[in-house]
Tab-separated table of C-alpha atoms in Angstrom:
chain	number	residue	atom	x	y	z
A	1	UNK	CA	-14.102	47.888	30.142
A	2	UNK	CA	-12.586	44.208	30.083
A	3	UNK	CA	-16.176	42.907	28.086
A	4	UNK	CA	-15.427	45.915	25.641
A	5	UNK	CA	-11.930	45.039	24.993
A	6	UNK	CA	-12.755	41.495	24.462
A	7	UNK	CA	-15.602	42.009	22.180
A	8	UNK	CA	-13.623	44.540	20.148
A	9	UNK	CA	-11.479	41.459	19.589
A	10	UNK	CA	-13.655	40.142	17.435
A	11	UNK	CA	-12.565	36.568	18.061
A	12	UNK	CA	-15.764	35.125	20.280
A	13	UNK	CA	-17.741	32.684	17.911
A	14	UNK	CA	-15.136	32.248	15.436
A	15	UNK	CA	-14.170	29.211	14.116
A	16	UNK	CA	-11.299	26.898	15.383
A	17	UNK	CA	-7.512	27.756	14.158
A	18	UNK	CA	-4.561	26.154	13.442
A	19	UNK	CA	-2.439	28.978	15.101
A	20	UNK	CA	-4.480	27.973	18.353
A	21	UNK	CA	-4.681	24.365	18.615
A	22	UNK	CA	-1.168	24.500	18.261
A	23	UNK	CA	-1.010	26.227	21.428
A	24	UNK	CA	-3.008	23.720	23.304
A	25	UNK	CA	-1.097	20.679	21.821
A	26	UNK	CA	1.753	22.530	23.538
A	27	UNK	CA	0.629	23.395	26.846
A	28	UNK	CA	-0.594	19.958	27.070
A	29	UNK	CA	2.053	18.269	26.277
A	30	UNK	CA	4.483	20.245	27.838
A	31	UNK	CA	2.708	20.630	31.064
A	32	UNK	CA	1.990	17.146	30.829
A	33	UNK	CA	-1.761	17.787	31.135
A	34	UNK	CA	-4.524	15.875	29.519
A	35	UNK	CA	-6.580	19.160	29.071
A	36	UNK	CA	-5.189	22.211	27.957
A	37	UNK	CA	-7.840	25.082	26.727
A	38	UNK	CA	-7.340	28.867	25.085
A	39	UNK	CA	-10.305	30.578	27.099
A	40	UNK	CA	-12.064	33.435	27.039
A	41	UNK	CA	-14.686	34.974	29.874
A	42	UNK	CA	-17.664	36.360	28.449
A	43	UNK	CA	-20.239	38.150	30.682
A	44	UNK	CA	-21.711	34.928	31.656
A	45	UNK	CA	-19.529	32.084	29.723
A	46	UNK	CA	-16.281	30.529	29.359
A	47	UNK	CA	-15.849	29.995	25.587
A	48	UNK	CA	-13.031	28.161	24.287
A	49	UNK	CA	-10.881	29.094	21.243
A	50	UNK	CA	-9.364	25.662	21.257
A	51	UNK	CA	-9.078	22.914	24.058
A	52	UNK	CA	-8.069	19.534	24.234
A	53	UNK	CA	-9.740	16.924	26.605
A	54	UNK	CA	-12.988	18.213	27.125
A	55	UNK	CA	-15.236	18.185	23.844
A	56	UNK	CA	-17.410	21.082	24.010
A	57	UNK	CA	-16.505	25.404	22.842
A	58	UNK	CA	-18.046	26.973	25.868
A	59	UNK	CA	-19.348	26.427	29.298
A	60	UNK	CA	-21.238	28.083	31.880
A	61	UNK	CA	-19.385	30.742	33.909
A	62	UNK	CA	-20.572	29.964	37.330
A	63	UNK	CA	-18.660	26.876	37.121
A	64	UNK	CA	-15.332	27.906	35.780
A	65	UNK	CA	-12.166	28.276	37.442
A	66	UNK	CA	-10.689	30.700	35.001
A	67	UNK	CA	-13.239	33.639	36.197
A	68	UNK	CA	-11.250	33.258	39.580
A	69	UNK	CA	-8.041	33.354	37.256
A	70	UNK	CA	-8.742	36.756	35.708
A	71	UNK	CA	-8.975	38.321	39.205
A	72	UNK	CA	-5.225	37.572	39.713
A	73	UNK	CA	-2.178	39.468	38.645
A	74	UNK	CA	-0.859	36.308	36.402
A	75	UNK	CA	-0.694	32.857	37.086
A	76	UNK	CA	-3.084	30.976	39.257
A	77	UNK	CA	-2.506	27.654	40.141
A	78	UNK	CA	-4.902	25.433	42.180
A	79	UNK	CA	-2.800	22.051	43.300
A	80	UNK	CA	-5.853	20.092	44.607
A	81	UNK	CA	-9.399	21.860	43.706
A	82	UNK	CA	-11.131	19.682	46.781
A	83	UNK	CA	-8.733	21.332	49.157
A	84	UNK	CA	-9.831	24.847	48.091
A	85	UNK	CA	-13.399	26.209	49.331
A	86	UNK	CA	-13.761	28.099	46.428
A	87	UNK	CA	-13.947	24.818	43.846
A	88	UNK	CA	-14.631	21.790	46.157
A	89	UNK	CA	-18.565	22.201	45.554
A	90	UNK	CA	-18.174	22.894	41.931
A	91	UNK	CA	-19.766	20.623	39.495
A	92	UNK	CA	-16.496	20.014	37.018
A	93	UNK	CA	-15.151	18.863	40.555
A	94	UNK	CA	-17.474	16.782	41.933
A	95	UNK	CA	-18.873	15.537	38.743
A	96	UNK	CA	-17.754	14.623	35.184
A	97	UNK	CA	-14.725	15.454	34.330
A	98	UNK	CA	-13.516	15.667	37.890
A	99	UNK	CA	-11.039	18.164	38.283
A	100	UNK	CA	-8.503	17.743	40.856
A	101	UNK	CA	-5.992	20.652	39.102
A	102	UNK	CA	-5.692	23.442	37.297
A	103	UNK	CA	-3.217	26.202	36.344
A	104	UNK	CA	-3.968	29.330	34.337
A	105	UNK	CA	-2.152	31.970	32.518
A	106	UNK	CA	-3.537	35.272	31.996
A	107	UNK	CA	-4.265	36.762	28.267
A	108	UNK	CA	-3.917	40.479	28.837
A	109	UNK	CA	-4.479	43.506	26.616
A	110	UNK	CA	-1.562	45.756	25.872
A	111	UNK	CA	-3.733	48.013	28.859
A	112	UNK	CA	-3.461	44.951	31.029
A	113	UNK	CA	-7.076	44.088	31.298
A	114	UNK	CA	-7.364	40.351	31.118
A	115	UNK	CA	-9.576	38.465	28.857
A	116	UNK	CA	-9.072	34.850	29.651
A	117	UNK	CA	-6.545	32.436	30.103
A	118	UNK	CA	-4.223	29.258	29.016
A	119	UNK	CA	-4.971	27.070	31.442
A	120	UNK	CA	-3.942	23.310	31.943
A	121	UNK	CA	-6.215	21.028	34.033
A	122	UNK	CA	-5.748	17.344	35.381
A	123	UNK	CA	-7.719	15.050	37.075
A	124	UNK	CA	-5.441	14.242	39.650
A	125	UNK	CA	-4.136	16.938	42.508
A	126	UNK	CA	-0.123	18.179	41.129
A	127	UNK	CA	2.063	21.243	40.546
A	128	UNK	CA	3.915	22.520	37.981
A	129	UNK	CA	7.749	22.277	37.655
A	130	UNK	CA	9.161	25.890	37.262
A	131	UNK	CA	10.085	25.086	33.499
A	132	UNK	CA	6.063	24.157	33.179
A	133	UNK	CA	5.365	27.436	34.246
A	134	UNK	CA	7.831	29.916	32.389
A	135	UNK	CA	6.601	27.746	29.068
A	136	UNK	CA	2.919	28.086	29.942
A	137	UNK	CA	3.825	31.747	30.510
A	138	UNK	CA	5.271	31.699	27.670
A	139	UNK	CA	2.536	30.319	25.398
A	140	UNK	CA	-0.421	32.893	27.115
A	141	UNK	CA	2.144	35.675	25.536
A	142	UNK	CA	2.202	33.901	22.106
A	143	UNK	CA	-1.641	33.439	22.610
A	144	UNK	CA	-2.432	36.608	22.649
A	145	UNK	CA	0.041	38.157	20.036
A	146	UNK	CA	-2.080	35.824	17.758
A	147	UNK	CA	-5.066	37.849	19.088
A	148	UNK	CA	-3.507	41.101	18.501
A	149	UNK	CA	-2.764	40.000	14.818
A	150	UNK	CA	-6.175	38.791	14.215
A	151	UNK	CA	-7.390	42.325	14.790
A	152	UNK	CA	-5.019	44.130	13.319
A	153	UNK	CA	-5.556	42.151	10.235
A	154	UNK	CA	-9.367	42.689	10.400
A	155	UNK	CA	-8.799	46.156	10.574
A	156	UNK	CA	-6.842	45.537	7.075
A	157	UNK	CA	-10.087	44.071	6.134
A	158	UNK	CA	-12.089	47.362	6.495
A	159	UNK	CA	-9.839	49.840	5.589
A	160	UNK	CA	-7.718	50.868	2.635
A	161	UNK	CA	-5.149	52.561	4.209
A	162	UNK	CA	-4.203	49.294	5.930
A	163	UNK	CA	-5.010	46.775	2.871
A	164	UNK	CA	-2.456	49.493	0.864
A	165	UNK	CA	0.192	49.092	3.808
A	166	UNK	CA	0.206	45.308	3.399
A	167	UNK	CA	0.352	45.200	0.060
A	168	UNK	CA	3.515	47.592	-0.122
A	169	UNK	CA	4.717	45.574	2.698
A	170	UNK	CA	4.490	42.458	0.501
A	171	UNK	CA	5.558	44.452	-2.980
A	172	UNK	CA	8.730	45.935	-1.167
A	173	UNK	CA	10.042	43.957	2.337
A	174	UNK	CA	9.614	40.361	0.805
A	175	UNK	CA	11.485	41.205	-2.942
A	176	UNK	CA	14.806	41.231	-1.287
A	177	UNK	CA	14.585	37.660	0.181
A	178	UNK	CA	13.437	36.576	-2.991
A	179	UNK	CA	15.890	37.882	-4.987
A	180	UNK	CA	18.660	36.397	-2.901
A	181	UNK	CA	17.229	33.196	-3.388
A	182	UNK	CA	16.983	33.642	-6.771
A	183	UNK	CA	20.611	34.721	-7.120
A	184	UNK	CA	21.627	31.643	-4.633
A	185	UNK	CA	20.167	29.060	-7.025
A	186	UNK	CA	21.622	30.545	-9.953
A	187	UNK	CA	24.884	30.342	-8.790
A	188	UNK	CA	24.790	26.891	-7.816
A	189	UNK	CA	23.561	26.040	-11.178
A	190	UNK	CA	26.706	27.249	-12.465
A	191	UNK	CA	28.647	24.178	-10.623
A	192	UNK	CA	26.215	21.717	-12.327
A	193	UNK	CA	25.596	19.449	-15.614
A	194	UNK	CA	22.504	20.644	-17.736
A	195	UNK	CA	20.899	17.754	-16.584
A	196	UNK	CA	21.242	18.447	-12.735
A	197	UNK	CA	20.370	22.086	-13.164
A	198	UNK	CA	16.852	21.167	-14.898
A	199	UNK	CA	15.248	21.188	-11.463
A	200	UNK	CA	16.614	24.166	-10.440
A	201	UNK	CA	15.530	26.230	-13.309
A	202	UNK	CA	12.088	25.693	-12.706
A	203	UNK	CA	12.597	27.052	-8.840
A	204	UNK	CA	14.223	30.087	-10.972
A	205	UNK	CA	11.195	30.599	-13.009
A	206	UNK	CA	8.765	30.452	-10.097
A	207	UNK	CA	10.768	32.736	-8.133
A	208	UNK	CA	10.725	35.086	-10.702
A	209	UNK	CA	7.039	35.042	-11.023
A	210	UNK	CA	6.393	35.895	-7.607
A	211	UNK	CA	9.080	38.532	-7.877
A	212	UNK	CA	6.730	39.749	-11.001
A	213	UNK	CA	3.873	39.640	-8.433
A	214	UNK	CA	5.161	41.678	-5.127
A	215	UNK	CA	6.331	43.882	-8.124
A	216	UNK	CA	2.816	44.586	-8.973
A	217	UNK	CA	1.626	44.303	-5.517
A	218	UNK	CA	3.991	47.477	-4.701
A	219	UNK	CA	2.462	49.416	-7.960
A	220	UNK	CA	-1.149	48.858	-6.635
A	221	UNK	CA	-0.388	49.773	-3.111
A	222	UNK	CA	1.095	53.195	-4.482
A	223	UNK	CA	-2.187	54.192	-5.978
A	224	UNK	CA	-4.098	56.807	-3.832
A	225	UNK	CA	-7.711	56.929	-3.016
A	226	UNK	CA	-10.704	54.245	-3.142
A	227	UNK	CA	-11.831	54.628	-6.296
A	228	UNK	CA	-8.746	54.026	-8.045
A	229	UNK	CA	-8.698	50.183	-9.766
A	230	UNK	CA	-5.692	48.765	-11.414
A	231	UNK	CA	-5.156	49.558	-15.478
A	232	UNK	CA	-6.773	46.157	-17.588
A	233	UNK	CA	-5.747	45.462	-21.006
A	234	UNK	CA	-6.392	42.607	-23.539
A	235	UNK	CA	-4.567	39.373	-22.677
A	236	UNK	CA	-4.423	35.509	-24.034
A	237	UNK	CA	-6.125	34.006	-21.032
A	238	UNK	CA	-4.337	31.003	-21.531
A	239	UNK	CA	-0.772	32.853	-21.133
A	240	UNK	CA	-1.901	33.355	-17.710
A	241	UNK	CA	-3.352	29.902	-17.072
A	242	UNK	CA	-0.426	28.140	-17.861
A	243	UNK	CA	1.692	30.072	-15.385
A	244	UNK	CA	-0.933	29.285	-13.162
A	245	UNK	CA	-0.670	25.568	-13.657
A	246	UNK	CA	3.298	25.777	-13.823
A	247	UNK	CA	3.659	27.083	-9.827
A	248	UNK	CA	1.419	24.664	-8.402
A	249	UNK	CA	2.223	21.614	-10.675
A	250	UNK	CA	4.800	20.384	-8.282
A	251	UNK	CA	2.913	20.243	-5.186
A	252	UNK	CA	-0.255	18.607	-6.869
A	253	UNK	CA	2.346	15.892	-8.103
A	254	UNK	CA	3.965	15.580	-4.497
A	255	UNK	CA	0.270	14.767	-3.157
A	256	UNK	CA	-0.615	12.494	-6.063
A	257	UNK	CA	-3.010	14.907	-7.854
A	258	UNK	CA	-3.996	15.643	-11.537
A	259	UNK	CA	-3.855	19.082	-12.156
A	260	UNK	CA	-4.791	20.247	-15.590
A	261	UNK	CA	-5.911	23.504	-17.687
A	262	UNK	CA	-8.472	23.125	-20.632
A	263	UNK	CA	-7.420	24.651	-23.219
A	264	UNK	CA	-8.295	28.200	-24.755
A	265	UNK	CA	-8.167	30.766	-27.183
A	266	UNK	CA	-10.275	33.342	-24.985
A	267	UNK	CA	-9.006	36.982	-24.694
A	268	UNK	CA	-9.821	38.880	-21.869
A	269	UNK	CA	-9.991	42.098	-20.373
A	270	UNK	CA	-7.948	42.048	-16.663
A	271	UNK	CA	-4.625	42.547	-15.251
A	272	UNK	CA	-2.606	39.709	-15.661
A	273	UNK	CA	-0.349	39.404	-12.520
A	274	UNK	CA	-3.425	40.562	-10.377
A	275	UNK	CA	-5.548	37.801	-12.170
A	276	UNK	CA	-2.315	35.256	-12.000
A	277	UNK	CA	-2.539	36.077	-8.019
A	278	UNK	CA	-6.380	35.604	-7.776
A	279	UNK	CA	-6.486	32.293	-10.077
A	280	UNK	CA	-3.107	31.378	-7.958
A	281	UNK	CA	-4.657	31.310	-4.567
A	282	UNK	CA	-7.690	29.263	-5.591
A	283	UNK	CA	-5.527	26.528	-7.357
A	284	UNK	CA	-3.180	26.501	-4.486
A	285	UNK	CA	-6.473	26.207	-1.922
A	286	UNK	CA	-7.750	23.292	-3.989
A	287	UNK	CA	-4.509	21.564	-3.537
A	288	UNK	CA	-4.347	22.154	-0.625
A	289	UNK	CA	-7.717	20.632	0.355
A	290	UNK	CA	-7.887	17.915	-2.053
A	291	UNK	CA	-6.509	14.418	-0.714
A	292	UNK	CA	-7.024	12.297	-3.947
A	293	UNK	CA	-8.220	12.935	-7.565
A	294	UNK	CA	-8.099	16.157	-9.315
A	295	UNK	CA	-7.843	19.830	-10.342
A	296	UNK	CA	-9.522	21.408	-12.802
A	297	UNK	CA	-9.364	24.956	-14.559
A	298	UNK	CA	-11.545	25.714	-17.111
A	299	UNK	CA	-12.977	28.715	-19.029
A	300	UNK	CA	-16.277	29.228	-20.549
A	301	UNK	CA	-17.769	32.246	-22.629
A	302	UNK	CA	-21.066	33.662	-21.003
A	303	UNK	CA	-22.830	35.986	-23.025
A	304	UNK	CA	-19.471	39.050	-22.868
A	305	UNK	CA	-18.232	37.814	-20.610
A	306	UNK	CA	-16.036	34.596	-19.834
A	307	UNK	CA	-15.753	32.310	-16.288
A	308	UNK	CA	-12.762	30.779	-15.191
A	309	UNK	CA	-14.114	28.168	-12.699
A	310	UNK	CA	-11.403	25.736	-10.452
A	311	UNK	CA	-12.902	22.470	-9.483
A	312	UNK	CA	-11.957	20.210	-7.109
A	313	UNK	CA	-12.931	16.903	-5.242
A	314	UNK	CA	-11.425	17.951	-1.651
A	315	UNK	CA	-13.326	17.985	0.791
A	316	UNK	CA	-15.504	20.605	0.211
A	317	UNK	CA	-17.706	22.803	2.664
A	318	UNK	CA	-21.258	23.146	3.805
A	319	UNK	CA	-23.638	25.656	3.140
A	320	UNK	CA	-22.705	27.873	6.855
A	321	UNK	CA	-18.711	27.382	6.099
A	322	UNK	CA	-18.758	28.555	2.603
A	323	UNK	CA	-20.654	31.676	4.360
A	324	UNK	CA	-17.846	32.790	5.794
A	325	UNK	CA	-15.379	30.911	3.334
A	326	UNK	CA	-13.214	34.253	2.105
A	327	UNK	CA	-12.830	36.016	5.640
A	328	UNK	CA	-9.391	36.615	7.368
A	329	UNK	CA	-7.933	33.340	9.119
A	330	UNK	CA	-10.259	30.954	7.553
A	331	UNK	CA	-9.366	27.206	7.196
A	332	UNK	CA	-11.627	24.345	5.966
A	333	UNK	CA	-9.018	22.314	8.185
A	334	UNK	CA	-7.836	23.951	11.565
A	335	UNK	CA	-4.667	21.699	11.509
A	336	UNK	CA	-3.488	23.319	7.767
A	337	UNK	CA	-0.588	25.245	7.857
A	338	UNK	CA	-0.832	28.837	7.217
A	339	UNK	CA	-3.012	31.963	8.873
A	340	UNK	CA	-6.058	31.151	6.214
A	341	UNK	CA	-5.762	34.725	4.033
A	342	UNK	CA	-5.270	33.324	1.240
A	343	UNK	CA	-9.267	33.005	0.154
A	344	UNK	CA	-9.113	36.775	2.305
A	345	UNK	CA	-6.579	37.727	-0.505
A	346	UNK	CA	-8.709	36.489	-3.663
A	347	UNK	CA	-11.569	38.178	-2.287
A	348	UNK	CA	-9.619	41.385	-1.694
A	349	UNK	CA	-7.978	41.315	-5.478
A	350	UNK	CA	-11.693	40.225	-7.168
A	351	UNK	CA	-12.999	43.009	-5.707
A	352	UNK	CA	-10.512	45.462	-7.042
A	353	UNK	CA	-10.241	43.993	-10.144
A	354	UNK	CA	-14.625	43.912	-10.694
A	355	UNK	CA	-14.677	40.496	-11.057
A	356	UNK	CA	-17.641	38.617	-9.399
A	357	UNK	CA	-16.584	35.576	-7.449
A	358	UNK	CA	-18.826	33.178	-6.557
A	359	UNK	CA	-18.608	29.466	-4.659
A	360	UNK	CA	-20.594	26.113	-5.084
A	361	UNK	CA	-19.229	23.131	-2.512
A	362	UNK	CA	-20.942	20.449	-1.002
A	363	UNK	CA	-19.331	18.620	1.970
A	364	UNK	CA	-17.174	15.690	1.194
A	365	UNK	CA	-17.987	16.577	-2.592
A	366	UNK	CA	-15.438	19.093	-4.072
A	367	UNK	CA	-15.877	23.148	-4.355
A	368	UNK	CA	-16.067	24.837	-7.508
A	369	UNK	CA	-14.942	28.351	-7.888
A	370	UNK	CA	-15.811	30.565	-10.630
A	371	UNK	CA	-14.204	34.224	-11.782
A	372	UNK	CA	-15.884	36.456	-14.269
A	373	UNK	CA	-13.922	38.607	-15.769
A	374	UNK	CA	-14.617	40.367	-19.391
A	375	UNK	CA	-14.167	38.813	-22.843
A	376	UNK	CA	-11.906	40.887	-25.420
């Protein structure tokens, strides 16, 4: 039962995560530990989420400590592992890296069946203070919360029901805060010269646009059944490209980047906010990745149709990351902020909109992505 609920996770084999190394920075540090590892207990492995100090994702499990761990109620704590008869003989004990402590955590299903720990480990015999152990506690709950929401998210994935629910979630819950924010800068404008206000009207304009977007995020997530795809008409792609480039001029600037639009004529066949969303996330992705030179979107006709391609030169991907490139909670860089969805989103919106997406990225080299979508 405990090897079904952890395989139903979903989570063994994945890639590293922000959300998760940011857990072991913390138990580390706080528990003043020079290794600190998210762990999970396959059927005959110990495979590591994230962990600091020891350099490898997985280990055989006749030599861990955490298989003992998952046979307690909650925390296990070993103050000197050559004083115990259980660990003296054990090879991480007696040879490279030489543990002398270790303290666990328990991850446990909502049924309480444990699937792994947060341990800390040290090479030199030690306890915990109490406030050690409430925060490493602490950070095993948080742990697996993140677990929770990676599944629940994956079920989003495969099913409409759920991919409608966060949609109206975003279309509905998050206009509010928006449009107090919105309201707050306005007023405040109202106190200042034209010339101090400038600043403040673009924040007004970009607000507005993503109050334009949750707007049609709520529409779409009110349409019933699978077949149903949003209404396109006939737009000037370039209206929709310049918004684009408006939002995430700003942040390209703050990270000394070029971020330009060729310019079009083209009219297209799409939905505009939908495609605005879509075109968003990739521009805000490339930004995101790209440490020096450029951002490009351009637009080309192909036969009826036309392609909208963003390239960059970040940092790019190989051949098995780009794989796996527009999946929930991926991140070309596990220390970016953010969950990773928002490739998960463009995928999602392509796909409802019939636009083929594809990717071409070569580490250390740049990623191009390219949208077709029909020519008017």
């Amino acid at each position: 039962m405990r090897l079904d609920a952890l395989h139903a996770y979903g989570i063994l084999d994945t890639p590293r995560e922000a959300a998760f190394d940011d857990i072991t920075r913390l138990a580390a540090f706080v528990c003043e530990a020079p290794i600190a590892v998210v762990n999970l207990i396959d059927r005959d492995r110990q495979w590591f989420k994230s962990e600091i100090g020891l350099g490898v994702r997985e280990t055989p499990l006749d030599t861990s400590i955490c298989a003992h761990a998952i046979l307690q109620q909650d925390l296990f704590v070993v103050p000197d592992t050559l004083q115990d008869s259980r660990f003296r003989n054990n090879p991480l004990v007696t040879g490279d890296p030489h543990l002398r402590f270790y303290a666990g955590a328990l991850l446990k299903t909502p049924d309480g069946l444990p699937l792994g720990t947060v341990c800390v480990l040290d090479t030199q015999p030690r306890l915990l203070r109490p406030e050690q152990t409430e925060a490493l506690q602490a950070l095993a709950r948080q742990t697996m919360a993140q677990i929770e929401l990676r599944r629940l998210l994956a079920q989003a994935q495969e099913s409409n029901h759920y991919r409608r629910r966060l949609m109206a979630i975003a279309g509905h819950d998050l206009k509010t805060p928006v449009r107090t924010a919105s309201y707050a800068i306005r007023k405040v404008q109202r106190s200042l010269s034209a010339e101090q206000a400038a600043p403040l009207t673009a924040a007004t304009e970009a607000l507005a646009t993503i109050d334009r977007e949750f707007t049609q995020l709520a529409a779409m997530a009110s349409i019933e059944g699978v077949s149903a795809t949003p209404d396109l008409i006939v737009f000037d792609l370039a209206d929709v490209l310049g918004a684009v480039v408006a939002n995430w001029q700003q942040p390209a600037l703050a990270k000394g980047l070029r971020l330009r639009s060729v310019s079009t004529r083209l009219r297209v066949r799409s939905h505009p906010a939908l495609l605005a969303t879509l075109l968003g996330n990739l521009v805000g992705n490339a930004v995101k990745y790209t440490e020096c030179g450029s951002v490009l979107i351009g637009c080309r006709r192909r036969g009826a149709n036309v392609v909208v391609e963003i390239v960059d030169t970040g940092l790019g991907m190989d051949n098995a990351n780009s794989d796996a490139l527009f999946g929930a909670f991926h991140q070309a860089n596990p220390r970016s902020e953010g969950l990773g969805l928002g490739l998960w989103i463009v995928r999602g919106t392509a796909e409802s909109l019939g636009h083929p997406l594809h990717v071409r990225s070569k580490l250390g080299h740049g990623s191009r992505f390219s949208v077709e979508l029909p020519r008017a």
